[in-house]
XYZ file of C-alpha atoms in Angstrom:
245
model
C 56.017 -104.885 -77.924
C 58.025 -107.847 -76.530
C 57.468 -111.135 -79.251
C 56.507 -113.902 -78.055
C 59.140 -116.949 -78.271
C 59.507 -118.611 -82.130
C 58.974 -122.156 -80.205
C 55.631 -120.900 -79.328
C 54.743 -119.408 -82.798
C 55.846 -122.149 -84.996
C 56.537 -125.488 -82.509
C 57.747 -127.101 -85.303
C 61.691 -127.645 -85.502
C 61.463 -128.223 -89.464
C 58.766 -127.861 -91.861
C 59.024 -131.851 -92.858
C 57.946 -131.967 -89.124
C 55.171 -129.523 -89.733
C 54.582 -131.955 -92.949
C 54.527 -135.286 -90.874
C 51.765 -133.653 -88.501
C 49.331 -132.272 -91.160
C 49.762 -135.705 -93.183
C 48.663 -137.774 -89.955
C 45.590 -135.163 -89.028
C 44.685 -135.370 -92.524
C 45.139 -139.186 -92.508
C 43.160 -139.587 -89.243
C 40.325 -137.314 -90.801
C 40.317 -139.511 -93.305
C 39.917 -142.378 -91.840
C 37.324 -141.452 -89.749
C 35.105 -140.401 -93.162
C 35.797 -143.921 -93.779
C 34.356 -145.406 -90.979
C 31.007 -143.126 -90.943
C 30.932 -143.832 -94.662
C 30.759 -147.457 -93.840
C 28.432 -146.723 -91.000
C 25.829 -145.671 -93.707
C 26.775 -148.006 -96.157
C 26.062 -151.330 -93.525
C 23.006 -149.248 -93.300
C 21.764 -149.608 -96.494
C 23.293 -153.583 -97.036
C 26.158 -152.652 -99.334
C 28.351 -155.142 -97.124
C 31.077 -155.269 -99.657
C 31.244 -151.557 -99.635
C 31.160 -151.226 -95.600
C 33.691 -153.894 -95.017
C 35.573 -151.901 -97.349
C 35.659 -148.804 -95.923
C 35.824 -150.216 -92.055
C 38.877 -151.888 -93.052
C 40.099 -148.782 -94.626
C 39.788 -146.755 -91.658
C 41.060 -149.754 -89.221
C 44.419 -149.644 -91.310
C 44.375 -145.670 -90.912
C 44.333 -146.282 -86.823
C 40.515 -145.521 -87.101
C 39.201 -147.508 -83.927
C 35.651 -147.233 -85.483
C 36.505 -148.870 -88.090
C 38.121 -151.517 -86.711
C 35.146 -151.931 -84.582
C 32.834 -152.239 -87.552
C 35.068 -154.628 -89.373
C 35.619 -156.802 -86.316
C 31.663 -156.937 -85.778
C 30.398 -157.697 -89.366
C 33.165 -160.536 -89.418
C 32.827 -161.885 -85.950
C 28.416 -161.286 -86.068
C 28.410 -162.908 -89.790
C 26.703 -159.727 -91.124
C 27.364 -159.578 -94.789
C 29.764 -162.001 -94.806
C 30.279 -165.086 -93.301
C 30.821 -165.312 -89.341
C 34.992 -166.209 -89.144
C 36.749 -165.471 -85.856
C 39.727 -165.932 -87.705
C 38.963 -163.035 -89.611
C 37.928 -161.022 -87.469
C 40.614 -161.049 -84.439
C 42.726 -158.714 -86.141
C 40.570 -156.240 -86.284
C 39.240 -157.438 -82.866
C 42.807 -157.028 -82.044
C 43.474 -153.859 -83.511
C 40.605 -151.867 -81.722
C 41.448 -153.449 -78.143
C 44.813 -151.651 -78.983
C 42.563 -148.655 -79.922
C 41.243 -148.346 -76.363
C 37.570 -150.303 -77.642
C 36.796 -152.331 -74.274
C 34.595 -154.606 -75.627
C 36.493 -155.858 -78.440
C 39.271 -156.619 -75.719
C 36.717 -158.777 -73.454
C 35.526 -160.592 -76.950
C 39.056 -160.712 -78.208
C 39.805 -162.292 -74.365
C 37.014 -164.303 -74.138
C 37.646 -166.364 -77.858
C 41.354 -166.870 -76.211
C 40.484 -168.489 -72.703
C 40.635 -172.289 -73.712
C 43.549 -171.430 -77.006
C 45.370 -169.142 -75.169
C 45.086 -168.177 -71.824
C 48.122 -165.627 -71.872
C 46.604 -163.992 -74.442
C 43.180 -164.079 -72.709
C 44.721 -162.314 -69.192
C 46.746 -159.798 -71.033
C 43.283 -158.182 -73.164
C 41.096 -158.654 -70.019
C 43.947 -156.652 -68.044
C 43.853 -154.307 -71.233
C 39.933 -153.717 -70.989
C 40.258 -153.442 -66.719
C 42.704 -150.744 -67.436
C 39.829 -149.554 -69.656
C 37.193 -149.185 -66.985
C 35.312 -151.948 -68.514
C 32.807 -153.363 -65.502
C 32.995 -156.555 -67.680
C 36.400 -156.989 -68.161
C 37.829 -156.001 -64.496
C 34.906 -159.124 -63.565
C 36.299 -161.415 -66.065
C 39.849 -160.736 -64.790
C 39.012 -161.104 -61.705
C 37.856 -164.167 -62.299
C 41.037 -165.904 -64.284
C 43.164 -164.108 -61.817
C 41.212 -166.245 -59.021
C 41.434 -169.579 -61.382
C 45.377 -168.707 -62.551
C 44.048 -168.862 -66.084
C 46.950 -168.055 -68.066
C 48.738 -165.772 -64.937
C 49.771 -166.620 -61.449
C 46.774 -167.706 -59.252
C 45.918 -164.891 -56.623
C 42.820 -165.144 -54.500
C 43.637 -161.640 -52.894
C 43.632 -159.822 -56.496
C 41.282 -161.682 -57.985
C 38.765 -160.212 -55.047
C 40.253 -156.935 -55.317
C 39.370 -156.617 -58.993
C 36.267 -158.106 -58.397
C 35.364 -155.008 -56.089
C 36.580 -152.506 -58.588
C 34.321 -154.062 -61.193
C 31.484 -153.824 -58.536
C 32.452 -149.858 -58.094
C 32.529 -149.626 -62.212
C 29.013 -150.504 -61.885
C 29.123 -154.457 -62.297
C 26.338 -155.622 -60.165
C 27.119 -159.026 -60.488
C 30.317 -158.214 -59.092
C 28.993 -156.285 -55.863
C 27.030 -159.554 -55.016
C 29.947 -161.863 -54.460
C 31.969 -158.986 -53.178
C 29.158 -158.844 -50.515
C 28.842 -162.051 -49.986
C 32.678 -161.968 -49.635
C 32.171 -159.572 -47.016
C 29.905 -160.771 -45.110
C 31.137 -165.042 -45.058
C 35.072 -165.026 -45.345
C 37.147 -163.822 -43.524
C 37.284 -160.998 -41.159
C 33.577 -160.188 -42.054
C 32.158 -156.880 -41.805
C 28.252 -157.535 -42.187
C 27.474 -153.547 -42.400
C 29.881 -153.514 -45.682
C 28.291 -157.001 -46.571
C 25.035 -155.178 -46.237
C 25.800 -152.022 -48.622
C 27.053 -154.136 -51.552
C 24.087 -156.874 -51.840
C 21.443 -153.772 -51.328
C 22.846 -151.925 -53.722
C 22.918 -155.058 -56.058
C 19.619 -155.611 -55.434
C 18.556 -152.346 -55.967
C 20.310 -152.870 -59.580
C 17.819 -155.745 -59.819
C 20.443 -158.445 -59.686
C 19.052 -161.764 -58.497
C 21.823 -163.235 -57.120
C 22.460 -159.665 -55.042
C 18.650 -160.080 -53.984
C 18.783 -163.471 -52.996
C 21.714 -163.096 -50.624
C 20.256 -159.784 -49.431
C 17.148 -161.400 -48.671
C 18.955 -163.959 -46.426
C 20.537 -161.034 -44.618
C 17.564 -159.142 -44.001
C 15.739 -162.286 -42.774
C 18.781 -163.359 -40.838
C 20.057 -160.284 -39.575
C 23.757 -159.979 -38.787
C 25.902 -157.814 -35.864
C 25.814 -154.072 -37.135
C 22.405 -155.254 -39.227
C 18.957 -156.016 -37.603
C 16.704 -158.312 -39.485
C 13.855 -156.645 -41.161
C 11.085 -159.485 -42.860
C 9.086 -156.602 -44.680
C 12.780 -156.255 -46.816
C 13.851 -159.673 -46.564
C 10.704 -160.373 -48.319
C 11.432 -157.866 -51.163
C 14.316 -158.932 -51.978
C 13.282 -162.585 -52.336
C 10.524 -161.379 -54.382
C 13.243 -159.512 -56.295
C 15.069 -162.589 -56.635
C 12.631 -165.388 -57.384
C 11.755 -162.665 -60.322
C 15.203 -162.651 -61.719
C 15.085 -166.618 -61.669
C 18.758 -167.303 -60.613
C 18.389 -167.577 -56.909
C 15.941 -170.794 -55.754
C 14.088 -168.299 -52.739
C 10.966 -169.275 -51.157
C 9.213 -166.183 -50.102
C 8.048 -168.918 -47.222
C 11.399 -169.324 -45.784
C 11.159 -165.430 -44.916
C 10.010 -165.992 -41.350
């Protein structure tokens, strides 16, 4: 019976390579008791306790734990709300792969440091965060700490709408449909499916496009007048259900 190879048995080259590899599984095992130990120690308002296990875990490379430590500081649960305290952990689980501490840690930074503010919204876009491709979109438009770009910041802006950022598919649309080389049948996908996500704005510009009509798009009142009802519901478009016809 033909062995198999000994790099395939044992991968290891030494055992104090074998040693470094069960130390950091058993370190990141660890850690992550930590965190769900905190978990059910915030539970029961032993804030000392939880802070002291979340920050256990964050300094193992726990992301959870960073997360926890970076919301009881930043939410003033327990302790006292200080974003000075709680960027580094904020930091720490951006670095972690946490989206959402990236768009907080981004969104603290915009007027301080705008640098810092691109680089963790282009962390949590890389991410997949709806949220944080929107918001980067949006300082790539303005140049906020990075090279203005009109053309990227629209391009993000419809990869934000695709994450599922509705939001984001209603200026996209409206993008489509008023600026250049419009294409109102594109135009018309993106504000219906906004506005089938219940997002006001999306509704509101839908409704004009229904009511309107556009080449490639007939009007249609009976849908112009849902999606102003839609909108007026949602309270951030002014429509007048009048104004349909």
């Amino acid at each position: 019976i033909r062995r198999p190879p000994r790099s395939t048995l044992f991968p290891y080259t030494t055992l104090s390579d074998l040693a470094a590899v069960l130390l950091s599984a058993t370190l990141l095992l660890t850690s992550s008791a930590a965190a769900q130990n905190g978990d059910a120690a915030l539970a029961a308002e032993e804030y000392s306790e939880a802070m002291r296990l979340y920050t256990q875990a964050c300094t193992a490379g726990d992301v959870a734990g960073c997360r926890g430590a970076f919301a009881m500081h930043s939410e003033g649960t327990g302790v006292p709300s200080d974003r000075a305290a709680a960027t580094p952990f904020g930091v720490r689980a951006c670095e972690l792969g946490d989206a959402p501490a990236c768009v907080s840690i981004a969104g603290w930074s915009v007027q301080s440091a705008p640098e810092d503010a691109f680089r963790y919204y282009t962390r949590a876009c890389a991410l997949r965060s709806p949220v944080g491709c929107m918001r980067l979109a949006a300082v790539r438009r303005r140049g906020i700490g990075c090279t203005r770009d009109a053309d990227e910041g629209w391009r993000l802006m419809a990869e934000a709408c695709e994450l599922g950022e509705m939001g984001s598919c209603a200026m996209v649309g409206q993008q489509t449909l008023y600026g250049q080389d419009p294409n109102p049948v594109e135009g018309h996908r993106l504000l219906s499916r906004s506005c089938t996500a219940h997002n006001a704005l999306g509704c509101g510009a839908f409704g004009v496009l229904m009511r309107d009509g556009a080449p490639g798009v007939p009007a249609d009142p009976v849908a112009a007048a849902a999606a102003f009802e839609e909108a007026c519901n949602g309270r951030q478009w002014p429509a007048d259900r009048k104004s349909v016809v």
